Tab-separated table of C-alpha atoms and ligand atoms in Angstrom:
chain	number	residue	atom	x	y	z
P	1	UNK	CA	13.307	73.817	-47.326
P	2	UNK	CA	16.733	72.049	-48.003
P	3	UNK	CA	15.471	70.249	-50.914
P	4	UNK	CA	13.985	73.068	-52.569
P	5	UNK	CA	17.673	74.749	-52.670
P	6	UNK	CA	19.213	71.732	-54.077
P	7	UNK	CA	16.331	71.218	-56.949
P	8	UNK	CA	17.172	75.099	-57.789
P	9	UNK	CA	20.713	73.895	-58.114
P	10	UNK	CA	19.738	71.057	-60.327
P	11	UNK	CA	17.634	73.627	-62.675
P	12	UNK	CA	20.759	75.863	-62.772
P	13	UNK	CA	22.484	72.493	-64.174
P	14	UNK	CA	20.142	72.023	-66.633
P	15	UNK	CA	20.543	75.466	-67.552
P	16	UNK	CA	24.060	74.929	-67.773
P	17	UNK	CA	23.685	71.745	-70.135
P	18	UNK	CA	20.900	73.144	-72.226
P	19	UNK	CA	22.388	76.099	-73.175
P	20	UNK	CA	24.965	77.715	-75.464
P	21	UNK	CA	27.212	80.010	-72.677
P	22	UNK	CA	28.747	82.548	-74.952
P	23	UNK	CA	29.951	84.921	-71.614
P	24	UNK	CA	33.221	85.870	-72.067
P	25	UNK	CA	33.964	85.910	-68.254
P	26	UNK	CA	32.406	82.281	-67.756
P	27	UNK	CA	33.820	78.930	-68.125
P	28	UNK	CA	33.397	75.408	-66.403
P	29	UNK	CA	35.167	74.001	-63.925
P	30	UNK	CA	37.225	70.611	-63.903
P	31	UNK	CA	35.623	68.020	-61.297
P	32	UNK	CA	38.795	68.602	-59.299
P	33	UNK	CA	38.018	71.878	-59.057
P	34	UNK	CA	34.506	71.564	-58.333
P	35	UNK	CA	35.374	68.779	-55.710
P	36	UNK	CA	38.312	70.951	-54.027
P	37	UNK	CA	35.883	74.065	-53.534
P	38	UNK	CA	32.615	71.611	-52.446
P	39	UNK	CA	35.160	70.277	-49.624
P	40	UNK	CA	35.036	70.210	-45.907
P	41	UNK	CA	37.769	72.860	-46.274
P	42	UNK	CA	35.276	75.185	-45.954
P	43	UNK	CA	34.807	74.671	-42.156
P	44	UNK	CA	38.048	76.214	-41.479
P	45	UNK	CA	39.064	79.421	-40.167
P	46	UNK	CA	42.608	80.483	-40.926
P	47	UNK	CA	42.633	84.145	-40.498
P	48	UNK	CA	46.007	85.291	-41.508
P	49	UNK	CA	49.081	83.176	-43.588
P	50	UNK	CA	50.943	79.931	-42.982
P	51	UNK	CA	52.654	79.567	-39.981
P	52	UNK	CA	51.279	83.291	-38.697
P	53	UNK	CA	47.743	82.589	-37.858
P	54	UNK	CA	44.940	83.264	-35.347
P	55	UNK	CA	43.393	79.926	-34.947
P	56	UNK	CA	44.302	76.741	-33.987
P	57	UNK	CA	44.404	73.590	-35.782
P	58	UNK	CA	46.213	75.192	-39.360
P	59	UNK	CA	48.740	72.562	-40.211
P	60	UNK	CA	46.423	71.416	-43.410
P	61	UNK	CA	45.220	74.605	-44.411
P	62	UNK	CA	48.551	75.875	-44.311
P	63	UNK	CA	49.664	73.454	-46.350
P	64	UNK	CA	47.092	73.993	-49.468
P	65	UNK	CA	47.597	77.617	-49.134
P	66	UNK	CA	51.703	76.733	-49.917
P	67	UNK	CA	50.785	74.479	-52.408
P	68	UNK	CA	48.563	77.120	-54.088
P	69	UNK	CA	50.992	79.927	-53.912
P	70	UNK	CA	53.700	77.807	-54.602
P	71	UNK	CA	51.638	76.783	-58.171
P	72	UNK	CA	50.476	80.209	-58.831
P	73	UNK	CA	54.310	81.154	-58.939
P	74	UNK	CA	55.344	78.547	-60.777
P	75	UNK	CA	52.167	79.224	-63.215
P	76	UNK	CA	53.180	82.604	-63.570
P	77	UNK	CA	57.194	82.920	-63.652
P	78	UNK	CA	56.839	85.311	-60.708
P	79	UNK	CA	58.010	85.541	-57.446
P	80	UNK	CA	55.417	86.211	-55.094
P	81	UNK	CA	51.592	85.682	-55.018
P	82	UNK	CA	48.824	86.249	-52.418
P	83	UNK	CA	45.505	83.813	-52.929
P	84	UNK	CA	43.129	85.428	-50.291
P	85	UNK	CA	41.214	87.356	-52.172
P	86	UNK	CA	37.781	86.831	-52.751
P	87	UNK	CA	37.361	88.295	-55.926
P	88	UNK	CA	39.003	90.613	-58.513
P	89	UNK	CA	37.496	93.460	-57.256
P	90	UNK	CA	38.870	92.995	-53.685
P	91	UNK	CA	42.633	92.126	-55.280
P	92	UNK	CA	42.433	95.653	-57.252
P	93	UNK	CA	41.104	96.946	-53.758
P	94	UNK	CA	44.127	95.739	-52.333
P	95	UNK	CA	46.872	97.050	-54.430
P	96	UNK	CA	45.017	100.314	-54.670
P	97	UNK	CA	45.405	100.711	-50.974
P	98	UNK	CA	48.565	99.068	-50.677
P	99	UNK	CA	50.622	101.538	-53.319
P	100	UNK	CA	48.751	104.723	-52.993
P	101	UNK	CA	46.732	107.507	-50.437
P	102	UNK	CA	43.287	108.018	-50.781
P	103	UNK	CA	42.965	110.808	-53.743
P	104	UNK	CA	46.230	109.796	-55.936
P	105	UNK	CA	45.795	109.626	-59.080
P	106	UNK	CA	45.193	106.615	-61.702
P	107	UNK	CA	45.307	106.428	-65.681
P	108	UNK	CA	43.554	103.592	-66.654
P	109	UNK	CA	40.890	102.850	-69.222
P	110	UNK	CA	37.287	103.347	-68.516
P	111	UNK	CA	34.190	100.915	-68.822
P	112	UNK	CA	32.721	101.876	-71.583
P	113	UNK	CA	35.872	101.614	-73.717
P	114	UNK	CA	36.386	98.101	-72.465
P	115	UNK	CA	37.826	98.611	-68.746
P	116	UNK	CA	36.201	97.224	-65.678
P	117	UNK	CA	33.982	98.976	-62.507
P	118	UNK	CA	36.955	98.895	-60.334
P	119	UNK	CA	39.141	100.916	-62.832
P	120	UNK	CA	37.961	104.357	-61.493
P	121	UNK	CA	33.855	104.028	-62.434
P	122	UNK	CA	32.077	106.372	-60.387
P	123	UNK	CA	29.827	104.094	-58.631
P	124	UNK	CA	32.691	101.827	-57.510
P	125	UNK	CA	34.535	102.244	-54.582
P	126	UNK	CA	38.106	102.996	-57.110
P	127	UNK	CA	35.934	106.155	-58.606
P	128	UNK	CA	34.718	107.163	-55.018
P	129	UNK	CA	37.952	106.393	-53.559
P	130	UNK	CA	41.014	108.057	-55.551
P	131	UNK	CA	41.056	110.449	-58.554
P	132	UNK	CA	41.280	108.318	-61.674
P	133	UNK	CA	41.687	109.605	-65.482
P	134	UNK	CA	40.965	107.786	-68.439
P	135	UNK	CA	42.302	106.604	-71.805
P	136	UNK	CA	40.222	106.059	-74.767
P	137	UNK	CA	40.652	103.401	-77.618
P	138	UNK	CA	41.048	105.670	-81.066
P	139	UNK	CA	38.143	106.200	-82.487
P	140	UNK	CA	38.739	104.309	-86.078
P	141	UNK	CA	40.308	101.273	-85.082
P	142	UNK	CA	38.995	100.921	-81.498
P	143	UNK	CA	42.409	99.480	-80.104
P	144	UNK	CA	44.464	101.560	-77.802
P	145	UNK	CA	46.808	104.478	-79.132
P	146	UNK	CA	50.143	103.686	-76.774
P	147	UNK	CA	51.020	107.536	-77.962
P	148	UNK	CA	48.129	109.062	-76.654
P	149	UNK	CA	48.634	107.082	-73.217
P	150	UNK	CA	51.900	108.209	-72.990
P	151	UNK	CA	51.112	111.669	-73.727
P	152	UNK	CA	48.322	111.969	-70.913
P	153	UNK	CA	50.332	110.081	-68.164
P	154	UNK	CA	53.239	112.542	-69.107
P	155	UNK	CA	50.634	115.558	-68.597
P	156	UNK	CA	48.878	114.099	-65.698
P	157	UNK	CA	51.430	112.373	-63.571
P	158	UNK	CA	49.519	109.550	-62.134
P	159	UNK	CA	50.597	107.168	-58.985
P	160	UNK	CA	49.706	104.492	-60.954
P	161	UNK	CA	48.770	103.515	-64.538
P	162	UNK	CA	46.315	100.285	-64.529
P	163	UNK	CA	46.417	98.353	-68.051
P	164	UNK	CA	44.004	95.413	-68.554
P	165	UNK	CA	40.377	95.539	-69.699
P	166	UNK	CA	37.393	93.150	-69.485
P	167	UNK	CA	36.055	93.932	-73.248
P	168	UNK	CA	38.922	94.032	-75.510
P	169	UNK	CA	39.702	91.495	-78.175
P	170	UNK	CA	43.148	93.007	-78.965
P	171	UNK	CA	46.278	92.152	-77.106
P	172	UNK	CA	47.869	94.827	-75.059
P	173	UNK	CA	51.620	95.857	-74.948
P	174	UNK	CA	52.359	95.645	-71.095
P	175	UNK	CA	55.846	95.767	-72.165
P	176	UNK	CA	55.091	99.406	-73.572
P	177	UNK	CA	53.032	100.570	-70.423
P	178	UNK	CA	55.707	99.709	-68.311
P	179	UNK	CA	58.063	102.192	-70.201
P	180	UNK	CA	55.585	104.786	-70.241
P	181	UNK	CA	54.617	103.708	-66.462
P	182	UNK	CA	58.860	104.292	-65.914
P	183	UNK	CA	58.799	107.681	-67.744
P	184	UNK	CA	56.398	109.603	-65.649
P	185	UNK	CA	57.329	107.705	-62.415
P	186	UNK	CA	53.974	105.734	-61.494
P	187	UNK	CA	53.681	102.090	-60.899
P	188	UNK	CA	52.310	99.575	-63.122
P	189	UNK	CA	49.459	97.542	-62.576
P	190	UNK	CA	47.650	95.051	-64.928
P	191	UNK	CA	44.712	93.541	-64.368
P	192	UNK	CA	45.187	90.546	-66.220
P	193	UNK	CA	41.149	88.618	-65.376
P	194	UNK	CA	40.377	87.905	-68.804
P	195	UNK	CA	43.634	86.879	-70.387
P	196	UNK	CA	44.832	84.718	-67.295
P	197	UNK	CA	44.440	81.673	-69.023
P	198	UNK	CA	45.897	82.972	-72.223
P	199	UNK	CA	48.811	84.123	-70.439
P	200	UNK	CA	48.899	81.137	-68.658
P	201	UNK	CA	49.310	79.222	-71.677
P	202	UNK	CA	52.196	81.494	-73.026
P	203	UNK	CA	50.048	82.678	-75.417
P	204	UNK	CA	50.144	86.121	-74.681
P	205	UNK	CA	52.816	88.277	-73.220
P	206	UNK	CA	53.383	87.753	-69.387
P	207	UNK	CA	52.534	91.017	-67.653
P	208	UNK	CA	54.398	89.926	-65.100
P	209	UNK	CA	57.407	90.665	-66.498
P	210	UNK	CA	56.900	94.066	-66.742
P	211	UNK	CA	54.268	95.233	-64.307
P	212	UNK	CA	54.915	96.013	-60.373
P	213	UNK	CA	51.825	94.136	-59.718
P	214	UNK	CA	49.398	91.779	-61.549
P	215	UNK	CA	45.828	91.488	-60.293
P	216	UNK	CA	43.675	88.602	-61.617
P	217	UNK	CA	40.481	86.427	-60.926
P	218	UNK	CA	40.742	82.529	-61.176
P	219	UNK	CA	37.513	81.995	-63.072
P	220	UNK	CA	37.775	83.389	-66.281
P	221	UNK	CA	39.947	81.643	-69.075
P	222	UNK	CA	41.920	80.202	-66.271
P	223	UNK	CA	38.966	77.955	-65.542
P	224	UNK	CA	38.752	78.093	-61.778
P	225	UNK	CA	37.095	79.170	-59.147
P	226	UNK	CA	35.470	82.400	-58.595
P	227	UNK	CA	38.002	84.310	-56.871
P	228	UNK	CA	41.344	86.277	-57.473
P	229	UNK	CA	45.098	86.504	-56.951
P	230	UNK	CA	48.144	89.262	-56.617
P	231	UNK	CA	50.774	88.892	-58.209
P	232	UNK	CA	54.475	90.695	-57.915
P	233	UNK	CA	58.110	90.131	-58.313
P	234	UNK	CA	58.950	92.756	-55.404
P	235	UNK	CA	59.276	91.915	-52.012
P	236	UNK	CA	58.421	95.350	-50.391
P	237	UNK	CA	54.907	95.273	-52.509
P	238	UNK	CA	54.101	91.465	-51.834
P	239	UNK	CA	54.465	93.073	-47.888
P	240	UNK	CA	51.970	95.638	-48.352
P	241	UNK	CA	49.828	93.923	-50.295
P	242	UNK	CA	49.410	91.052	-47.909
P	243	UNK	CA	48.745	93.300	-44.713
P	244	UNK	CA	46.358	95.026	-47.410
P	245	UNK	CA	44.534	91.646	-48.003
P	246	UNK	CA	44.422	90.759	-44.147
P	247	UNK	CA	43.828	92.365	-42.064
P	248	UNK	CA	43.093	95.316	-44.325
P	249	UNK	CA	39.846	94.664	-46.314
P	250	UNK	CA	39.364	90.801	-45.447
P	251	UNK	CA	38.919	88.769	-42.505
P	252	UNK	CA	39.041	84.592	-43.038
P	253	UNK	CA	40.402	83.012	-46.031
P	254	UNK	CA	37.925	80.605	-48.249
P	255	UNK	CA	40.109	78.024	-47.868
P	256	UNK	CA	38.186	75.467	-49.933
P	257	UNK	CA	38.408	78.540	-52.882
P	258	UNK	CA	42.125	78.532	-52.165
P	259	UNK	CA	42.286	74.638	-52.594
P	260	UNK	CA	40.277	75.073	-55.853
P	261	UNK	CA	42.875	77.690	-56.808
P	262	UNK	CA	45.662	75.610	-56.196
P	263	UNK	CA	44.512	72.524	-58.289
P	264	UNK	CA	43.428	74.661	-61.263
P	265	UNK	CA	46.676	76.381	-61.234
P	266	UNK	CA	48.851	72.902	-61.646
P	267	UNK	CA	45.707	71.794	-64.247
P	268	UNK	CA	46.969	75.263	-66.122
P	269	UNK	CA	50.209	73.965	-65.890
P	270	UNK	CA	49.569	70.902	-68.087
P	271	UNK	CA	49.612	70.719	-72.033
P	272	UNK	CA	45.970	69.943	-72.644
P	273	UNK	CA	45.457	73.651	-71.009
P	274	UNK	CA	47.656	75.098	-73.790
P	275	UNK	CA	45.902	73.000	-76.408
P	276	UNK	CA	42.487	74.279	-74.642
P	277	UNK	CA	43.566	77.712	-75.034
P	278	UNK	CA	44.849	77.707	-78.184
P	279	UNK	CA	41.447	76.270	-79.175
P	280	UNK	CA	39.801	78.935	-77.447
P	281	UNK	CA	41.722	81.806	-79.468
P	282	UNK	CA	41.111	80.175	-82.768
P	283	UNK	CA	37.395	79.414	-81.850
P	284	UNK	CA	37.159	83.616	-81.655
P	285	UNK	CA	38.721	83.790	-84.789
P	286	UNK	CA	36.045	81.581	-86.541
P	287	UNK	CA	33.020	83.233	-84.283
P	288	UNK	CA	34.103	86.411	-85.551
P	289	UNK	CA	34.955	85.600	-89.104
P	290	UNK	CA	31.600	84.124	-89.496
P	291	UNK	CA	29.701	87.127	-88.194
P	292	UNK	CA	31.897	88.987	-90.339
P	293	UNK	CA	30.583	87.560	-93.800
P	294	UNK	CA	26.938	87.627	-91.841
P	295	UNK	CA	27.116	91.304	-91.969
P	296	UNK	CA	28.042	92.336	-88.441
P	297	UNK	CA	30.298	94.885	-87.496
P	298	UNK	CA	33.183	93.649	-85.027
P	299	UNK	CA	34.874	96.436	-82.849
P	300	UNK	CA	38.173	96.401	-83.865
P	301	UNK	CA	37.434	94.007	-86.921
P	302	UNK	CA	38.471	90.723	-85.125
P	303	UNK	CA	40.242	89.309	-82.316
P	304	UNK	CA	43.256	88.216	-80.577
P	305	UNK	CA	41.730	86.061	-77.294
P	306	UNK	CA	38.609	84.951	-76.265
P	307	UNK	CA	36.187	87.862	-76.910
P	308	UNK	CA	34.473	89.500	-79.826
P	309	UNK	CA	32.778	92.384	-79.405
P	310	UNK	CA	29.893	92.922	-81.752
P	311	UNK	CA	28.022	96.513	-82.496
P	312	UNK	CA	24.391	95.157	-82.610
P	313	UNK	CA	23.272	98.473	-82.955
P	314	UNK	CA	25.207	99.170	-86.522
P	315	UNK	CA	24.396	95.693	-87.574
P	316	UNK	CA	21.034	94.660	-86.924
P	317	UNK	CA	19.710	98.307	-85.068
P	318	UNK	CA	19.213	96.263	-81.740
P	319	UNK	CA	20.293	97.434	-78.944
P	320	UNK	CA	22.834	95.299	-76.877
P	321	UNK	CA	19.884	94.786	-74.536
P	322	UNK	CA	17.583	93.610	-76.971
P	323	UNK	CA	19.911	91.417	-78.369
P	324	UNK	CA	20.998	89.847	-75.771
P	325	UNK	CA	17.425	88.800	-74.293
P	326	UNK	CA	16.022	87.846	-78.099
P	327	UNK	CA	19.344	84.986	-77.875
P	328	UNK	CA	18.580	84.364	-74.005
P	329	UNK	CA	15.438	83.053	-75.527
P	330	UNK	CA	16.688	80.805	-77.976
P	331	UNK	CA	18.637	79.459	-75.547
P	332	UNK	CA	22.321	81.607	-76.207
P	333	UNK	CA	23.910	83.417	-73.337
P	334	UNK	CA	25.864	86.331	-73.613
P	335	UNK	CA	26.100	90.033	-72.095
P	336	UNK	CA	24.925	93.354	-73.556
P	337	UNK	CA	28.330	95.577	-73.409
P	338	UNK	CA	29.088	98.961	-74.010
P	339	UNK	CA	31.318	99.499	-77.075
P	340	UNK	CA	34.144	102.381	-77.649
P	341	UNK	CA	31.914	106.029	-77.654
P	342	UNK	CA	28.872	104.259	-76.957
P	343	UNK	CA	26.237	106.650	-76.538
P	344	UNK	CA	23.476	104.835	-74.603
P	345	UNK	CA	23.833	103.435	-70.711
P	346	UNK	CA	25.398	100.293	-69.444
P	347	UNK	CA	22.059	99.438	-68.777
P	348	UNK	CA	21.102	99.938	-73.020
P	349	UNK	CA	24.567	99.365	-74.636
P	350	UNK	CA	25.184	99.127	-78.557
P	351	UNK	CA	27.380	95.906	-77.783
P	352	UNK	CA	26.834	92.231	-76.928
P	353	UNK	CA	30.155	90.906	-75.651
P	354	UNK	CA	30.737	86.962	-76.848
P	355	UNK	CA	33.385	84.610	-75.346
P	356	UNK	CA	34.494	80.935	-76.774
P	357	UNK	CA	36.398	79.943	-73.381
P	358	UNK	CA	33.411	77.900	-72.301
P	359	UNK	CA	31.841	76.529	-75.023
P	360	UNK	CA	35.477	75.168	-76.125
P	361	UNK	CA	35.738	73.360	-72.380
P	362	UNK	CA	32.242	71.629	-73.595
P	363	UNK	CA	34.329	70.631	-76.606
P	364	UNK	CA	33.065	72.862	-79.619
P	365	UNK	CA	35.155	72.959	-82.424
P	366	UNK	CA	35.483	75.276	-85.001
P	367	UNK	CA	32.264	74.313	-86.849
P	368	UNK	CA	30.434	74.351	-83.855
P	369	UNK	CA	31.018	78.006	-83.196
P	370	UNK	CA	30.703	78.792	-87.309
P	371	UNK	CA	27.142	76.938	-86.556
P	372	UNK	CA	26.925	79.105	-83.438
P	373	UNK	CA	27.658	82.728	-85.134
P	374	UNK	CA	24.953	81.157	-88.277
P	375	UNK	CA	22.720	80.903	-85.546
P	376	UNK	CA	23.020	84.440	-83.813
P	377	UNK	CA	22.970	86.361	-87.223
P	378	UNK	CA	19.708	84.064	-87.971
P	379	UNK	CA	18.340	84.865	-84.933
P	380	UNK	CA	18.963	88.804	-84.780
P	381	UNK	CA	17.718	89.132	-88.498
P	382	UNK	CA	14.473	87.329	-87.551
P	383	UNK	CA	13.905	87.905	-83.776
P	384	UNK	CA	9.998	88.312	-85.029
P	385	UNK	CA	9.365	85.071	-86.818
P	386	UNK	CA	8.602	82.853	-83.860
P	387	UNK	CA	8.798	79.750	-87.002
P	388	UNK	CA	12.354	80.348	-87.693
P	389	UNK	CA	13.136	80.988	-83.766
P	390	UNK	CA	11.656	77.565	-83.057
P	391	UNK	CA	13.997	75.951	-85.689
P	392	UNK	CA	16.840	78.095	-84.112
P	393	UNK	CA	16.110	76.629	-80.553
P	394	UNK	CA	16.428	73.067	-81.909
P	395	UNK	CA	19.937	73.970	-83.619
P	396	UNK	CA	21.166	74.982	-80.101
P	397	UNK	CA	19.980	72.200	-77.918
P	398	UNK	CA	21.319	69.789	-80.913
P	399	UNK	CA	25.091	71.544	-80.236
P	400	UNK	CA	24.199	71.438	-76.225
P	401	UNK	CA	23.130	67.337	-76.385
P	402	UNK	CA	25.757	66.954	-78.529
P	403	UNK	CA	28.216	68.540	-75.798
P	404	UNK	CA	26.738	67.102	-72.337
P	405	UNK	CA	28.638	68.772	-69.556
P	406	UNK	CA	28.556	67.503	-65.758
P	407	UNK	CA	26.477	64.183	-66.514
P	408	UNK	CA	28.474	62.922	-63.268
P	409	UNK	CA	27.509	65.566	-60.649
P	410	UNK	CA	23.837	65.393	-59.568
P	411	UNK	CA	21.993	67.522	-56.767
P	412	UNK	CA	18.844	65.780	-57.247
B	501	DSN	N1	32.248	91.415	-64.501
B	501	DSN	C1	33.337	90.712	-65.115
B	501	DSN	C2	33.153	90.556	-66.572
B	501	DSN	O1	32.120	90.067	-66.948
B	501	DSN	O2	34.021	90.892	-67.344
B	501	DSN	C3	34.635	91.296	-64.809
B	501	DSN	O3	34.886	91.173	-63.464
């Protein structure tokens, strides 16, 4: 039944409102956004680019697809960019099978130091697909040695070293991969999903200054829509990468997505976003400061962006999937993580991964999230005292009432 689909979609609302969304790779979208990729866009077929394509009646959807490209340039200083894909994973599909031959080799970092499935894991296509090695974060401080990446893309020649991570707090000198990327003659890549917004703010070095090719999805700190963009200042790549995208992994463009892209790529542009993201960095700072003088051990001791990483297992002897169903039920979302030389499974971890992007689009300020980290080391201390739980659960749906998100949009 229709209805029953849309009351699910009002529950998932209420979710949304009556909880505290600590996942680093989640945010909320502007109305514009939301109103772009709910539009009757998404009745259009479009298969190929504007001006070139296989179906009638393009004039419009041509259009948005300029105006998004033309904004995600602008956005990012660079020259070219291709919107199509779907997701991150099919934009590091792309440039994997644009730049190299099934087999070549790829230095990148793996996932349980803080990289991503499609950086070489062995049930991902990347890992099935070409021959990847790894670089670890040093073992003390958990941030990455640029001496020991050197030294293994010198010994192992790769194609292509991939920099960019979806678990590390720290920033990362693309400007010194690119040198070591130029030394042992492989392309750079960056997969930039986290930091997008960050970057887009100027907040943390462009990679696309430096790398041959920036991969990226639009929902994370950028604060769009689920999907992801390619990125390059060379006109021979942008080529290969767009016969890569279409007709080489994907058929029609979501052009409703691409709409959504393009309007939260000019909202990016705009100083509230740099305000926002600012906010968002300094809300991490307080998270993990407070957690800090709670007791719990931070991988790397603190944080540059919008992500703390926090060994539950050394702090409260929890594992990360203990911990992060004991907050689920007090009404805090997050995601159990792996952390640097973890040695349980994804599935286990010794991690919970926390993001502030979200929570500062609902409009927490610092005290909210110094309430917020009070209220995780509370609740991990005392996950068997159902008294003190209850009193927890109130605390968070005060800080959700107190935030209301979406009171305009209604599925009911
Ligand atoms: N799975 C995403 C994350 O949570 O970081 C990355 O694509």
């Amino acid at each position: 039944m229709v209805e029953r689909i849309f009351e699910i979609i009002e529950n998932e609302k209420k979710r949304q409102q009556n909880t505290i969304e600590l996942i680093a790779s989640e945010n909320f979208v502007s109305l514009n956004v939301l109103k772009a990729q709910g539009s009757i866009l998404t009745n259009k077929y479009a298969e190929g680019y504007p001006k070139k394509r296989y179906y009638g009646g393009c004039m419009f959807v041509d259009e948005i697809e300029n105006a998004a490209i033309d904004a995600a340039t602008r956005l990012f200083g660079v020259k070219y960019a291709n919107v199509q894909p779907h997701s991150g994973s099919s934009a590091n599909m792309a440039v994997y099978r644009a730049l190299l031959k099934k087999g070549d080799k790829i230095l990148s970092m793996s996932l349980d130091e803080g990289g991503h499935l499609t950086h070489g894991h062995d049930l991902s296509f990347s890992g099935q697909d070409y021959n990847f090695i790894h670089y670890s974060v040093e073992k003390e401080t958990c941030q990455i040695n640029y001496d020991e990446v050197r030294r293994l893309a010198m010994k192992e020649k790769p194609r292509l070293i991939l920099a960019g991570a979806s678990a590390y707090s720290r920033k990362i000198d693309f400007e010194e991969f690119r040198d070591i990327a130029r030394s042992c003659g492989a392309y750079l890549m960056v997969d930039m999903a986290h930091i997008a917004g960050i970057v887009a703010a100027g907040l943390h070095q462009n990679p696309c200054k430096y790398a041959d090719v920036v991969t990226s999805t639009t929902h994370k700190t950028l604060r769009g829509p689920r999907g992801g963009i390619i990125l390059t200042n060379n006109e021979q790549i942008i080529k290969k990468i767009n016969k890569t995208v279409f007709p080489g992994i994907q058929g029609g463009p979501l052009m409703h997505v691409i709409a959504a892209k393009a309007v939260c790529f000019e909202e990016a542009m705009t100083p509230e976003f740099i305000k926002y993201q600012k906010k968002v960095i300094n809300n991490a700072k307080i998270l993990c400061d407070v957690l800090k003088l709670e007791g719990f051990k931070i991988i790397t001791n603190g944080t540059d962006n919008h992500l703390v990483l926090v060994d539950v297992k050394k702090s409260v002897n929890l594992t990360g999937k203990e911990a992060e169903e004991i907050l689920d039920n007090i009404g805090i979302t997050c995601n159990k993580n792996m952390i640097p030389y973890d040695p349980t499974t994804p599935f286990i971890t010794s991690g919970i991964r926390l993001g502030t992007a979200a929570m500062t689009t609902r409009g927490f300020v610092e005290k909210d999230f110094a309430e917020v980290a009070k209220i995780i080391s509370a609740c991990l201390t005392n996950y068997d005292n159902k008294k003190i739980l209850d009193d927890l659960k109130l605390r968070v749906q005060k800080l959700c009432d107190d935030h209301p998100i979406y009171e305009e949009v209604s599925y009911e």
